[in-house]
PDB file of N, CA and C in Angstrom:
ATOM      1  N   UNK A  23      63.040 -73.987  48.319  1.00  0.00           N
ATOM      2  CA  UNK A  23      63.085 -72.695  49.724  1.00  0.00           C
ATOM      3  C   UNK A  23      62.676 -72.694  50.459  1.00  0.00           C
ATOM      4  N   UNK A  24      63.478 -72.421  51.342  1.00  0.00           N
ATOM      5  CA  UNK A  24      62.400 -71.544  53.296  1.00  0.00           C
ATOM      6  C   UNK A  24      62.408 -69.953  52.263  1.00  0.00           C
ATOM      7  N   UNK A  25      61.985 -69.437  53.581  1.00  0.00           N
ATOM      8  CA  UNK A  25      61.538 -68.516  53.050  1.00  0.00           C
ATOM      9  C   UNK A  25      62.945 -67.610  53.283  1.00  0.00           C
ATOM     10  N   UNK A  26      63.231 -67.909  53.968  1.00  0.00           N
ATOM     11  CA  UNK A  26      64.391 -66.857  54.524  1.00  0.00           C
ATOM     12  C   UNK A  26      65.626 -66.847  53.251  1.00  0.00           C
ATOM     13  N   UNK A  27      65.517 -68.226  52.700  1.00  0.00           N
ATOM     14  CA  UNK A  27      66.807 -68.549  51.263  1.00  0.00           C
ATOM     15  C   UNK A  27      66.076 -67.692  49.995  1.00  0.00           C
ATOM     16  N   UNK A  28      64.658 -66.998  50.349  1.00  0.00           N
ATOM     17  CA  UNK A  28      63.604 -66.613  48.868  1.00  0.00           C
ATOM     18  C   UNK A  28      64.330 -65.265  49.200  1.00  0.00           C
ATOM     19  N   UNK A  29      64.049 -64.915  51.148  1.00  0.00           N
ATOM     20  CA  UNK A  29      64.259 -64.099  51.458  1.00  0.00           C
ATOM     21  C   UNK A  29      66.113 -63.125  50.678  1.00  0.00           C
ATOM     22  N   UNK A  30      66.677 -63.404  51.258  1.00  0.00           N
ATOM     23  CA  UNK A  30      68.204 -64.018  50.614  1.00  0.00           C
ATOM     24  C   UNK A  30      68.558 -63.466  48.629  1.00  0.00           C
ATOM     25  N   UNK A  31      67.482 -64.105  48.769  1.00  0.00           N
ATOM     26  CA  UNK A  31      67.916 -64.356  47.406  1.00  0.00           C
ATOM     27  C   UNK A  31      66.923 -63.197  46.551  1.00  0.00           C
ATOM     28  N   UNK A  32      66.394 -62.602  46.886  1.00  0.00           N
ATOM     29  CA  UNK A  32      65.431 -61.403  46.439  1.00  0.00           C
ATOM     30  C   UNK A  32      66.569 -60.461  46.752  1.00  0.00           C
ATOM     31  N   UNK A  33      66.885 -60.162  47.629  1.00  0.00           N
ATOM     32  CA  UNK A  33      68.174 -59.344  48.177  1.00  0.00           C
ATOM     33  C   UNK A  33      69.587 -59.228  47.298  1.00  0.00           C
ATOM     34  N   UNK A  34      69.865 -60.562  47.160  1.00  0.00           N
ATOM     35  CA  UNK A  34      70.901 -60.219  45.551  1.00  0.00           C
ATOM     36  C   UNK A  34      70.627 -59.155  44.996  1.00  0.00           C
ATOM     37  N   UNK A  35      69.431 -60.943  44.987  1.00  0.00           N
ATOM     38  CA  UNK A  35      68.991 -60.002  42.786  1.00  0.00           C
ATOM     39  C   UNK A  35      68.929 -57.922  42.971  1.00  0.00           C
ATOM     40  N   UNK A  36      68.165 -58.378  44.114  1.00  0.00           N
ATOM     41  CA  UNK A  36      67.900 -56.306  43.537  1.00  0.00           C
ATOM     42  C   UNK A  36      69.179 -55.713  43.660  1.00  0.00           C
ATOM     43  N   UNK A  37      70.045 -56.081  44.258  1.00  0.00           N
ATOM     44  CA  UNK A  37      71.342 -55.344  44.427  1.00  0.00           C
ATOM     45  C   UNK A  37      71.793 -55.449  43.071  1.00  0.00           C
ATOM     46  N   UNK A  38      71.700 -56.528  42.377  1.00  0.00           N
ATOM     47  CA  UNK A  38      72.304 -56.678  40.707  1.00  0.00           C
ATOM     48  C   UNK A  38      71.185 -55.801  39.690  1.00  0.00           C
ATOM     49  N   UNK A  39      70.311 -55.825  39.644  1.00  0.00           N
ATOM     50  CA  UNK A  39      69.860 -55.519  38.804  1.00  0.00           C
ATOM     51  C   UNK A  39      69.680 -54.196  39.381  1.00  0.00           C
ATOM     52  N   UNK A  40      68.909 -53.227  40.325  1.00  0.00           N
ATOM     53  CA  UNK A  40      68.870 -51.937  40.403  1.00  0.00           C
ATOM     54  C   UNK A  40      70.079 -51.515  41.848  1.00  0.00           C
ATOM     55  N   UNK A  41      70.860 -51.043  40.776  1.00  0.00           N
ATOM     56  CA  UNK A  41      72.809 -50.684  41.947  1.00  0.00           C
ATOM     57  C   UNK A  41      72.020 -49.859  41.984  1.00  0.00           C
ATOM     58  N   UNK A  42      71.361 -48.324  41.556  1.00  0.00           N
ATOM     59  CA  UNK A  42      71.582 -47.863  41.898  1.00  0.00           C
ATOM     60  C   UNK A  42      70.347 -46.614  42.498  1.00  0.00           C
ATOM     61  N   UNK A  43      69.386 -48.299  42.797  1.00  0.00           N
ATOM     62  CA  UNK A  43      68.523 -47.722  44.277  1.00  0.00           C
ATOM     63  C   UNK A  43      69.326 -47.851  45.367  1.00  0.00           C
ATOM     64  N   UNK A  44      68.810 -46.388  46.456  1.00  0.00           N
ATOM     65  CA  UNK A  44      68.895 -46.604  47.766  1.00  0.00           C
ATOM     66  C   UNK A  44      68.909 -47.572  48.388  1.00  0.00           C
ATOM     67  N   UNK A  45      69.694 -48.532  49.434  1.00  0.00           N
ATOM     68  CA  UNK A  45      69.888 -49.357  50.158  1.00  0.00           C
ATOM     69  C   UNK A  45      68.077 -49.503  50.550  1.00  0.00           C
ATOM     70  N   UNK A  46      67.462 -48.325  51.103  1.00  0.00           N
ATOM     71  CA  UNK A  46      65.735 -48.210  51.398  1.00  0.00           C
ATOM     72  C   UNK A  46      64.625 -49.070  50.382  1.00  0.00           C
ATOM     73  N   UNK A  47      64.888 -48.040  48.944  1.00  0.00           N
ATOM     74  CA  UNK A  47      64.051 -48.587  47.501  1.00  0.00           C
ATOM     75  C   UNK A  47      64.165 -49.733  47.873  1.00  0.00           C
ATOM     76  N   UNK A  48      65.362 -50.531  48.339  1.00  0.00           N
ATOM     77  CA  UNK A  48      65.750 -52.158  46.928  1.00  0.00           C
ATOM     78  C   UNK A  48      64.725 -52.544  48.449  1.00  0.00           C
ATOM     79  N   UNK A  49      64.985 -52.448  49.928  1.00  0.00           N
ATOM     80  CA  UNK A  49      64.064 -53.093  51.069  1.00  0.00           C
ATOM     81  C   UNK A  49      63.096 -53.002  50.174  1.00  0.00           C
ATOM     82  N   UNK A  50      62.484 -51.632  49.847  1.00  0.00           N
ATOM     83  CA  UNK A  50      60.525 -51.396  49.772  1.00  0.00           C
ATOM     84  C   UNK A  50      60.241 -52.755  48.877  1.00  0.00           C
ATOM     85  N   UNK A  51      61.996 -52.541  47.494  1.00  0.00           N
ATOM     86  CA  UNK A  51      61.327 -53.167  46.350  1.00  0.00           C
ATOM     87  C   UNK A  51      61.283 -55.017  46.850  1.00  0.00           C
ATOM     88  N   UNK A  52      61.979 -56.011  47.323  1.00  0.00           N
ATOM     89  CA  UNK A  52      61.832 -57.253  47.953  1.00  0.00           C
ATOM     90  C   UNK A  52      60.818 -56.486  49.048  1.00  0.00           C
ATOM     91  N   UNK A  53      60.226 -56.003  50.088  1.00  0.00           N
ATOM     92  CA  UNK A  53      58.766 -56.730  50.860  1.00  0.00           C
ATOM     93  C   UNK A  53      57.729 -56.689  49.456  1.00  0.00           C
ATOM     94  N   UNK A  54      58.421 -55.793  49.121  1.00  0.00           N
ATOM     95  CA  UNK A  54      57.479 -55.577  48.279  1.00  0.00           C
ATOM     96  C   UNK A  54      56.380 -56.881  46.791  1.00  0.00           C
ATOM     97  N   UNK A  55      57.509 -57.306  46.403  1.00  0.00           N
ATOM     98  CA  UNK A  55      57.847 -58.104  45.516  1.00  0.00           C
ATOM     99  C   UNK A  55      57.878 -59.863  46.540  1.00  0.00           C
ATOM    100  N   UNK A  56      57.876 -60.170  47.697  1.00  0.00           N
ATOM    101  CA  UNK A  56      57.831 -61.671  49.047  1.00  0.00           C
ATOM    102  C   UNK A  56      56.022 -60.427  49.244  1.00  0.00           C
ATOM    103  N   UNK A  57      55.676 -59.799  49.567  1.00  0.00           N
ATOM    104  CA  UNK A  57      54.571 -60.100  49.566  1.00  0.00           C
ATOM    105  C   UNK A  57      53.558 -60.494  48.437  1.00  0.00           C
ATOM    106  N   UNK A  58      53.712 -59.725  46.569  1.00  0.00           N
ATOM    107  CA  UNK A  58      52.467 -60.505  46.129  1.00  0.00           C
ATOM    108  C   UNK A  58      53.556 -61.782  46.076  1.00  0.00           C
ATOM    109  N   UNK A  59      54.547 -62.366  46.064  1.00  0.00           N
ATOM    110  CA  UNK A  59      54.752 -63.672  46.119  1.00  0.00           C
ATOM    111  C   UNK A  59      53.824 -64.581  46.984  1.00  0.00           C
ATOM    112  N   UNK A  60      53.557 -63.967  48.164  1.00  0.00           N
ATOM    113  CA  UNK A  60      52.468 -64.197  49.266  1.00  0.00           C
ATOM    114  C   UNK A  60      51.469 -64.328  48.473  1.00  0.00           C
ATOM    115  N   UNK A  61      50.566 -63.686  47.573  1.00  0.00           N
ATOM    116  CA  UNK A  61      49.358 -63.660  47.077  1.00  0.00           C
ATOM    117  C   UNK A  61      48.410 -64.614  46.732  1.00  0.00           C
ATOM    118  N   UNK A  62      47.834 -65.356  46.288  1.00  0.00           N
ATOM    119  CA  UNK A  62      47.211 -66.132  46.200  1.00  0.00           C
ATOM    120  C   UNK A  62      47.489 -65.800  44.027  1.00  0.00           C
ATOM    121  N   UNK A  63      46.840 -67.054  43.548  1.00  0.00           N
ATOM    122  CA  UNK A  63      46.643 -66.652  42.482  1.00  0.00           C
ATOM    123  C   UNK A  63      46.074 -65.681  41.932  1.00  0.00           C
ATOM    124  N   UNK A  64      44.925 -65.456  42.235  1.00  0.00           N
ATOM    125  CA  UNK A  64      43.973 -64.762  41.512  1.00  0.00           C
ATOM    126  C   UNK A  64      44.040 -62.679  42.669  1.00  0.00           C
ATOM    127  N   UNK A  65      44.828 -63.146  42.838  1.00  0.00           N
ATOM    128  CA  UNK A  65      45.103 -61.999  43.838  1.00  0.00           C
ATOM    129  C   UNK A  65      46.307 -61.363  42.699  1.00  0.00           C
ATOM    130  N   UNK A  66      47.422 -61.844  42.956  1.00  0.00           N
ATOM    131  CA  UNK A  66      48.452 -62.124  41.549  1.00  0.00           C
ATOM    132  C   UNK A  66      48.555 -60.756  40.658  1.00  0.00           C
ATOM    133  N   UNK A  67      46.865 -61.998  39.807  1.00  0.00           N
ATOM    134  CA  UNK A  67      46.346 -61.973  38.743  1.00  0.00           C
ATOM    135  C   UNK A  67      45.781 -60.168  38.269  1.00  0.00           C
ATOM    136  N   UNK A  68      44.815 -60.046  39.318  1.00  0.00           N
ATOM    137  CA  UNK A  68      44.296 -57.890  39.791  1.00  0.00           C
ATOM    138  C   UNK A  68      45.149 -58.035  40.062  1.00  0.00           C
ATOM    139  N   UNK A  69      46.445 -57.523  40.376  1.00  0.00           N
ATOM    140  CA  UNK A  69      47.204 -56.814  41.187  1.00  0.00           C
ATOM    141  C   UNK A  69      48.062 -56.347  39.795  1.00  0.00           C
ATOM    142  N   UNK A  70      48.930 -57.307  38.919  1.00  0.00           N
ATOM    143  CA  UNK A  70      48.978 -57.018  37.485  1.00  0.00           C
ATOM    144  C   UNK A  70      48.138 -56.591  36.360  1.00  0.00           C
ATOM    145  N   UNK A  71      47.170 -56.180  36.493  1.00  0.00           N
ATOM    146  CA  UNK A  71      45.736 -55.476  35.272  1.00  0.00           C
ATOM    147  C   UNK A  71      46.013 -54.398  36.219  1.00  0.00           C
ATOM    148  N   UNK A  72      46.144 -54.591  37.667  1.00  0.00           N
ATOM    149  CA  UNK A  72      45.915 -52.668  38.319  1.00  0.00           C
ATOM    150  C   UNK A  72      47.602 -51.819  37.032  1.00  0.00           C
ATOM    151  N   UNK A  73      48.882 -53.053  37.869  1.00  0.00           N
ATOM    152  CA  UNK A  73      50.265 -53.099  36.978  1.00  0.00           C
ATOM    153  C   UNK A  73      49.592 -51.942  35.894  1.00  0.00           C
ATOM    154  N   UNK A  74      49.146 -53.435  35.062  1.00  0.00           N
ATOM    155  CA  UNK A  74      48.860 -52.572  33.408  1.00  0.00           C
ATOM    156  C   UNK A  74      48.636 -51.648  33.134  1.00  0.00           C
ATOM    157  N   UNK A  75      47.049 -51.769  34.030  1.00  0.00           N
ATOM    158  CA  UNK A  75      46.363 -50.326  33.460  1.00  0.00           C
ATOM    159  C   UNK A  75      46.619 -48.726  33.729  1.00  0.00           C
ATOM    160  N   UNK A  76      47.673 -48.738  35.541  1.00  0.00           N
ATOM    161  CA  UNK A  76      48.548 -47.932  36.196  1.00  0.00           C
ATOM    162  C   UNK A  76      49.310 -47.629  35.419  1.00  0.00           C
ATOM    163  N   UNK A  77      49.757 -48.425  34.381  1.00  0.00           N
ATOM    164  CA  UNK A  77      51.157 -47.965  33.024  1.00  0.00           C
ATOM    165  C   UNK A  77      50.403 -47.653  31.781  1.00  0.00           C
ATOM    166  N   UNK A  78      49.003 -47.911  31.420  1.00  0.00           N
ATOM    167  CA  UNK A  78      48.083 -46.911  30.342  1.00  0.00           C
ATOM    168  C   UNK A  78      47.648 -45.617  30.594  1.00  0.00           C
ATOM    169  N   UNK A  79      47.115 -45.860  32.539  1.00  0.00           N
ATOM    170  CA  UNK A  79      47.416 -44.377  32.402  1.00  0.00           C
ATOM    171  C   UNK A  79      48.399 -43.016  32.449  1.00  0.00           C
ATOM    172  N   UNK A  80      49.751 -43.337  32.771  1.00  0.00           N
ATOM    173  CA  UNK A  80      50.208 -42.382  33.135  1.00  0.00           C
ATOM    174  C   UNK A  80      51.572 -42.724  31.592  1.00  0.00           C
ATOM    175  N   UNK A  81      51.062 -43.426  30.645  1.00  0.00           N
ATOM    176  CA  UNK A  81      51.130 -42.893  28.773  1.00  0.00           C
ATOM    177  C   UNK A  81      49.861 -42.188  28.451  1.00  0.00           C
ATOM    178  N   UNK A  82      49.371 -41.242  29.162  1.00  0.00           N
ATOM    179  CA  UNK A  82      47.635 -40.535  29.061  1.00  0.00           C
ATOM    180  C   UNK A  82      48.110 -39.164  30.081  1.00  0.00           C
ATOM    181  N   UNK A  83      48.831 -39.698  30.530  1.00  0.00           N
ATOM    182  CA  UNK A  83      49.085 -37.860  32.329  1.00  0.00           C
ATOM    183  C   UNK A  83      48.337 -38.362  33.200  1.00  0.00           C
ATOM    184  N   UNK A  84      48.128 -39.628  33.173  1.00  0.00           N
ATOM    185  CA  UNK A  84      46.511 -39.748  34.953  1.00  0.00           C
ATOM    186  C   UNK A  84      47.310 -41.310  35.190  1.00  0.00           C
ATOM    187  N   UNK A  85      47.487 -41.252  36.442  1.00  0.00           N
ATOM    188  CA  UNK A  85      46.761 -42.244  37.427  1.00  0.00           C
ATOM    189  C   UNK A  85      46.151 -42.894  38.021  1.00  0.00           C
ATOM    190  N   UNK A  86      45.958 -44.263  38.195  1.00  0.00           N
ATOM    191  CA  UNK A  86      45.669 -45.093  38.407  1.00  0.00           C
ATOM    192  C   UNK A  86      45.719 -45.043  40.013  1.00  0.00           C
ATOM    193  N   UNK A  87      44.504 -45.037  41.122  1.00  0.00           N
ATOM    194  CA  UNK A  87      45.035 -45.173  42.443  1.00  0.00           C
ATOM    195  C   UNK A  87      44.129 -45.642  43.171  1.00  0.00           C
ATOM    196  N   UNK A  88      44.223 -46.223  44.863  1.00  0.00           N
ATOM    197  CA  UNK A  88      42.595 -46.676  45.050  1.00  0.00           C
ATOM    198  C   UNK A  88      42.947 -46.145  46.564  1.00  0.00           C
ATOM    199  N   UNK A  89      41.223 -45.540  46.575  1.00  0.00           N
ATOM    200  CA  UNK A  89      41.120 -45.231  48.137  1.00  0.00           C
ATOM    201  C   UNK A  89      41.634 -46.660  48.991  1.00  0.00           C
ATOM    202  N   UNK A  90      42.469 -46.339  50.042  1.00  0.00           N
ATOM    203  CA  UNK A  90      42.876 -48.012  50.730  1.00  0.00           C
ATOM    204  C   UNK A  90      41.479 -47.668  51.868  1.00  0.00           C
ATOM    205  N   UNK A  91      40.578 -46.970  52.510  1.00  0.00           N
ATOM    206  CA  UNK A  91      39.066 -47.430  52.975  1.00  0.00           C
ATOM    207  C   UNK A  91      38.158 -48.613  52.202  1.00  0.00           C
ATOM    208  N   UNK A  92      38.196 -48.305  50.772  1.00  0.00           N
ATOM    209  CA  UNK A  92      36.600 -48.298  50.769  1.00  0.00           C
ATOM    210  C   UNK A  92      37.404 -49.960  49.445  1.00  0.00           C
ATOM    211  N   UNK A  93      38.858 -49.814  49.049  1.00  0.00           N
ATOM    212  CA  UNK A  93      39.415 -50.283  48.053  1.00  0.00           C
ATOM    213  C   UNK A  93      38.853 -50.697  46.795  1.00  0.00           C
ATOM    214  N   UNK A  94      38.441 -48.783  45.950  1.00  0.00           N
ATOM    215  CA  UNK A  94      37.749 -48.745  45.869  1.00  0.00           C
ATOM    216  C   UNK A  94      38.884 -47.374  44.475  1.00  0.00           C
ATOM    217  N   UNK A  95      38.517 -47.686  43.511  1.00  0.00           N
ATOM    218  CA  UNK A  95      39.897 -47.317  42.468  1.00  0.00           C
ATOM    219  C   UNK A  95      39.313 -46.040  41.948  1.00  0.00           C
ATOM    220  N   UNK A  96      39.809 -44.460  41.342  1.00  0.00           N
ATOM    221  CA  UNK A  96      39.682 -43.899  41.008  1.00  0.00           C
ATOM    222  C   UNK A  96      40.622 -43.556  39.584  1.00  0.00           C
ATOM    223  N   UNK A  97      40.067 -42.809  38.910  1.00  0.00           N
ATOM    224  CA  UNK A  97      41.730 -42.029  38.486  1.00  0.00           C
ATOM    225  C   UNK A  97      42.104 -40.463  38.607  1.00  0.00           C
ATOM    226  N   UNK A  98      43.281 -40.175  38.352  1.00  0.00           N
ATOM    227  CA  UNK A  98      43.108 -38.634  38.593  1.00  0.00           C
ATOM    228  C   UNK A  98      44.553 -38.799  38.173  1.00  0.00           C
ATOM    229  N   UNK A  99      44.647 -36.576  37.351  1.00  0.00           N
ATOM    230  CA  UNK A  99      45.736 -36.036  36.619  1.00  0.00           C
ATOM    231  C   UNK A  99      46.724 -36.233  37.375  1.00  0.00           C
ATOM    232  N   UNK A 100      47.437 -35.788  36.758  1.00  0.00           N
ATOM    233  CA  UNK A 100      48.647 -36.605  36.877  1.00  0.00           C
ATOM    234  C   UNK A 100      49.796 -34.251  37.400  1.00  0.00           C
ATOM    235  N   UNK A 101      49.479 -33.930  35.960  1.00  0.00           N
ATOM    236  CA  UNK A 101      50.002 -32.763  35.947  1.00  0.00           C
ATOM    237  C   UNK A 101      48.942 -32.007  37.695  1.00  0.00           C
ATOM    238  N   UNK A 102      47.621 -32.491  37.721  1.00  0.00           N
ATOM    239  CA  UNK A 102      47.351 -31.469  38.606  1.00  0.00           C
ATOM    240  C   UNK A 102      46.988 -31.556  39.716  1.00  0.00           C
ATOM    241  N   UNK A 103      46.886 -33.056  39.961  1.00  0.00           N
ATOM    242  CA  UNK A 103      46.107 -33.977  41.264  1.00  0.00           C
ATOM    243  C   UNK A 103      45.094 -33.731  41.508  1.00  0.00           C
ATOM    244  N   UNK A 104      44.375 -33.729  40.452  1.00  0.00           N
ATOM    245  CA  UNK A 104      43.029 -34.014  40.313  1.00  0.00           C
ATOM    246  C   UNK A 104      42.002 -35.112  40.068  1.00  0.00           C
ATOM    247  N   UNK A 105      40.771 -35.310  41.277  1.00  0.00           N
ATOM    248  CA  UNK A 105      40.567 -36.853  40.820  1.00  0.00           C
ATOM    249  C   UNK A 105      39.658 -36.271  39.013  1.00  0.00           C
ATOM    250  N   UNK A 106      39.528 -37.635  38.326  1.00  0.00           N
ATOM    251  CA  UNK A 106      38.482 -37.181  37.063  1.00  0.00           C
ATOM    252  C   UNK A 106      37.524 -38.353  36.757  1.00  0.00           C
ATOM    253  N   UNK A 107      37.864 -38.770  37.352  1.00  0.00           N
ATOM    254  CA  UNK A 107      37.307 -40.182  37.015  1.00  0.00           C
ATOM    255  C   UNK A 107      37.130 -40.616  38.801  1.00  0.00           C
ATOM    256  N   UNK A 108      35.931 -40.752  39.220  1.00  0.00           N
ATOM    257  CA  UNK A 108      36.267 -40.915  41.058  1.00  0.00           C
ATOM    258  C   UNK A 108      35.388 -42.094  41.019  1.00  0.00           C
ATOM    259  N   UNK A 109      35.596 -42.478  42.549  1.00  0.00           N
ATOM    260  CA  UNK A 109      35.600 -43.337  43.658  1.00  0.00           C
ATOM    261  C   UNK A 109      33.699 -43.307  42.701  1.00  0.00           C
ATOM    262  N   UNK A 110      32.539 -45.170  42.715  1.00  0.00           N
ATOM    263  CA  UNK A 110      33.221 -46.251  43.384  1.00  0.00           C
ATOM    264  C   UNK A 110      33.984 -46.849  41.550  1.00  0.00           C
ATOM    265  N   UNK A 111      34.678 -47.459  41.840  1.00  0.00           N
ATOM    266  CA  UNK A 111      35.100 -47.833  40.408  1.00  0.00           C
ATOM    267  C   UNK A 111      36.177 -49.317  40.938  1.00  0.00           C
ATOM    268  N   UNK A 112      35.672 -49.802  39.924  1.00  0.00           N
ATOM    269  CA  UNK A 112      36.455 -51.113  39.906  1.00  0.00           C
ATOM    270  C   UNK A 112      37.747 -51.730  38.623  1.00  0.00           C
ATOM    271  N   UNK A 113      37.801 -52.611  38.303  1.00  0.00           N
ATOM    272  CA  UNK A 113      39.705 -52.577  37.285  1.00  0.00           C
ATOM    273  C   UNK A 113      39.057 -52.164  36.244  1.00  0.00           C
ATOM    274  N   UNK A 114      37.487 -53.383  36.535  1.00  0.00           N
ATOM    275  CA  UNK A 114      36.746 -53.730  34.654  1.00  0.00           C
ATOM    276  C   UNK A 114      36.552 -52.292  34.428  1.00  0.00           C
ATOM    277  N   UNK A 115      35.884 -51.213  35.835  1.00  0.00           N
ATOM    278  CA  UNK A 115      35.409 -49.924  34.890  1.00  0.00           C
ATOM    279  C   UNK A 115      36.792 -48.716  34.502  1.00  0.00           C
ATOM    280  N   UNK A 116      37.827 -49.365  35.196  1.00  0.00           N
ATOM    281  CA  UNK A 116      38.760 -48.421  34.806  1.00  0.00           C
ATOM    282  C   UNK A 116      39.391 -48.900  34.084  1.00  0.00           C
ATOM    283  N   UNK A 117      39.661 -50.180  33.144  1.00  0.00           N
ATOM    284  CA  UNK A 117      40.252 -50.296  31.302  1.00  0.00           C
ATOM    285  C   UNK A 117      38.603 -49.494  30.723  1.00  0.00           C
ATOM    286  N   UNK A 118      37.513 -50.192  30.942  1.00  0.00           N
ATOM    287  CA  UNK A 118      36.481 -49.343  29.811  1.00  0.00           C
ATOM    288  C   UNK A 118      36.375 -47.837  30.194  1.00  0.00           C
ATOM    289  N   UNK A 119      37.090 -47.005  30.807  1.00  0.00           N
ATOM    290  CA  UNK A 119      37.164 -45.478  31.639  1.00  0.00           C
ATOM    291  C   UNK A 119      38.142 -45.509  30.375  1.00  0.00           C
ATOM    292  N   UNK A 120      39.784 -46.065  30.848  1.00  0.00           N
ATOM    293  CA  UNK A 120      40.780 -45.475  29.787  1.00  0.00           C
ATOM    294  C   UNK A 120      40.569 -46.114  28.622  1.00  0.00           C
ATOM    295  N   UNK A 121      39.759 -46.934  28.310  1.00  0.00           N
ATOM    296  CA  UNK A 121      39.301 -47.585  26.441  1.00  0.00           C
ATOM    297  C   UNK A 121      38.659 -46.091  26.013  1.00  0.00           C
ATOM    298  N   UNK A 122      37.506 -45.405  26.657  1.00  0.00           N
ATOM    299  CA  UNK A 122      37.609 -44.468  26.211  1.00  0.00           C
ATOM    300  C   UNK A 122      37.492 -43.122  26.105  1.00  0.00           C
ATOM    301  N   UNK A 123      38.674 -42.931  27.079  1.00  0.00           N
ATOM    302  CA  UNK A 123      39.360 -41.395  27.086  1.00  0.00           C
ATOM    303  C   UNK A 123      40.358 -41.829  25.761  1.00  0.00           C
ATOM    304  N   UNK A 124      41.144 -43.065  25.426  1.00  0.00           N
ATOM    305  CA  UNK A 124      42.126 -42.785  24.724  1.00  0.00           C
ATOM    306  C   UNK A 124      41.490 -42.991  22.953  1.00  0.00           C
ATOM    307  N   UNK A 125      40.517 -43.080  23.094  1.00  0.00           N
ATOM    308  CA  UNK A 125      39.440 -43.062  21.440  1.00  0.00           C
ATOM    309  C   UNK A 125      39.248 -41.719  21.259  1.00  0.00           C
ATOM    310  N   UNK A 126      38.759 -41.270  23.260  1.00  0.00           N
ATOM    311  CA  UNK A 126      38.214 -40.121  22.651  1.00  0.00           C
ATOM    312  C   UNK A 126      39.799 -39.148  22.307  1.00  0.00           C
ATOM    313  N   UNK A 127      40.533 -39.492  22.883  1.00  0.00           N
ATOM    314  CA  UNK A 127      42.454 -38.635  22.049  1.00  0.00           C
ATOM    315  C   UNK A 127      42.339 -38.887  21.224  1.00  0.00           C
ATOM    316  N   UNK A 128      42.485 -40.410  20.526  1.00  0.00           N
ATOM    317  CA  UNK A 128      42.488 -40.113  19.779  1.00  0.00           C
ATOM    318  C   UNK A 128      41.402 -39.892  17.967  1.00  0.00           C
ATOM    319  N   UNK A 129      40.364 -39.525  18.126  1.00  0.00           N
ATOM    320  CA  UNK A 129      39.620 -38.681  18.149  1.00  0.00           C
ATOM    321  C   UNK A 129      40.130 -37.740  17.470  1.00  0.00           C
ATOM    322  N   UNK A 130      41.031 -36.664  19.226  1.00  0.00           N
ATOM    323  CA  UNK A 130      40.596 -35.193  19.101  1.00  0.00           C
ATOM    324  C   UNK A 130      41.975 -34.454  17.854  1.00  0.00           C
ATOM    325  N   UNK A 131      42.817 -35.961  18.128  1.00  0.00           N
ATOM    326  CA  UNK A 131      44.363 -35.881  17.003  1.00  0.00           C
ATOM    327  C   UNK A 131      43.954 -36.156  15.394  1.00  0.00           C
ATOM    328  N   UNK A 132      42.955 -36.063  15.802  1.00  0.00           N
ATOM    329  CA  UNK A 132      42.306 -36.684  14.170  1.00  0.00           C
ATOM    330  C   UNK A 132      41.911 -35.730  13.057  1.00  0.00           C
ATOM    331  N   UNK A 133      41.225 -34.760  14.606  1.00  0.00           N
ATOM    332  CA  UNK A 133      40.473 -33.695  13.225  1.00  0.00           C
ATOM    333  C   UNK A 133      41.360 -32.094  13.599  1.00  0.00           C
ATOM    334  N   UNK A 134      42.191 -32.540  14.413  1.00  0.00           N
ATOM    335  CA  UNK A 134      43.353 -31.817  14.817  1.00  0.00           C
ATOM    336  C   UNK A 134      44.490 -31.390  13.428  1.00  0.00           C
TER     337      UNK A 134
END
């Protein structure tokens, strides 16, 4: 499949699976998928790890973000937009921090 054919297929699928998205948002989604597909396997795995950690953080009212200049991660509170775990963090550090945060939250639930 050529790059153009893949692009056309992704556009069609975005229209089917994301009918409520605006055309601009669908275009952004297609571009993101194309960019992810262009990554090496190791890069794709790191991206998936980032997405999984972001999902875990979101469930706790947090957000994992990246400092674009240093490519290092940090965690912020969504409600206050306050950094609560500053960079420098790599994905492994983010995972360990979230483990500790979840453990503390569980302990607080038990004592209350």
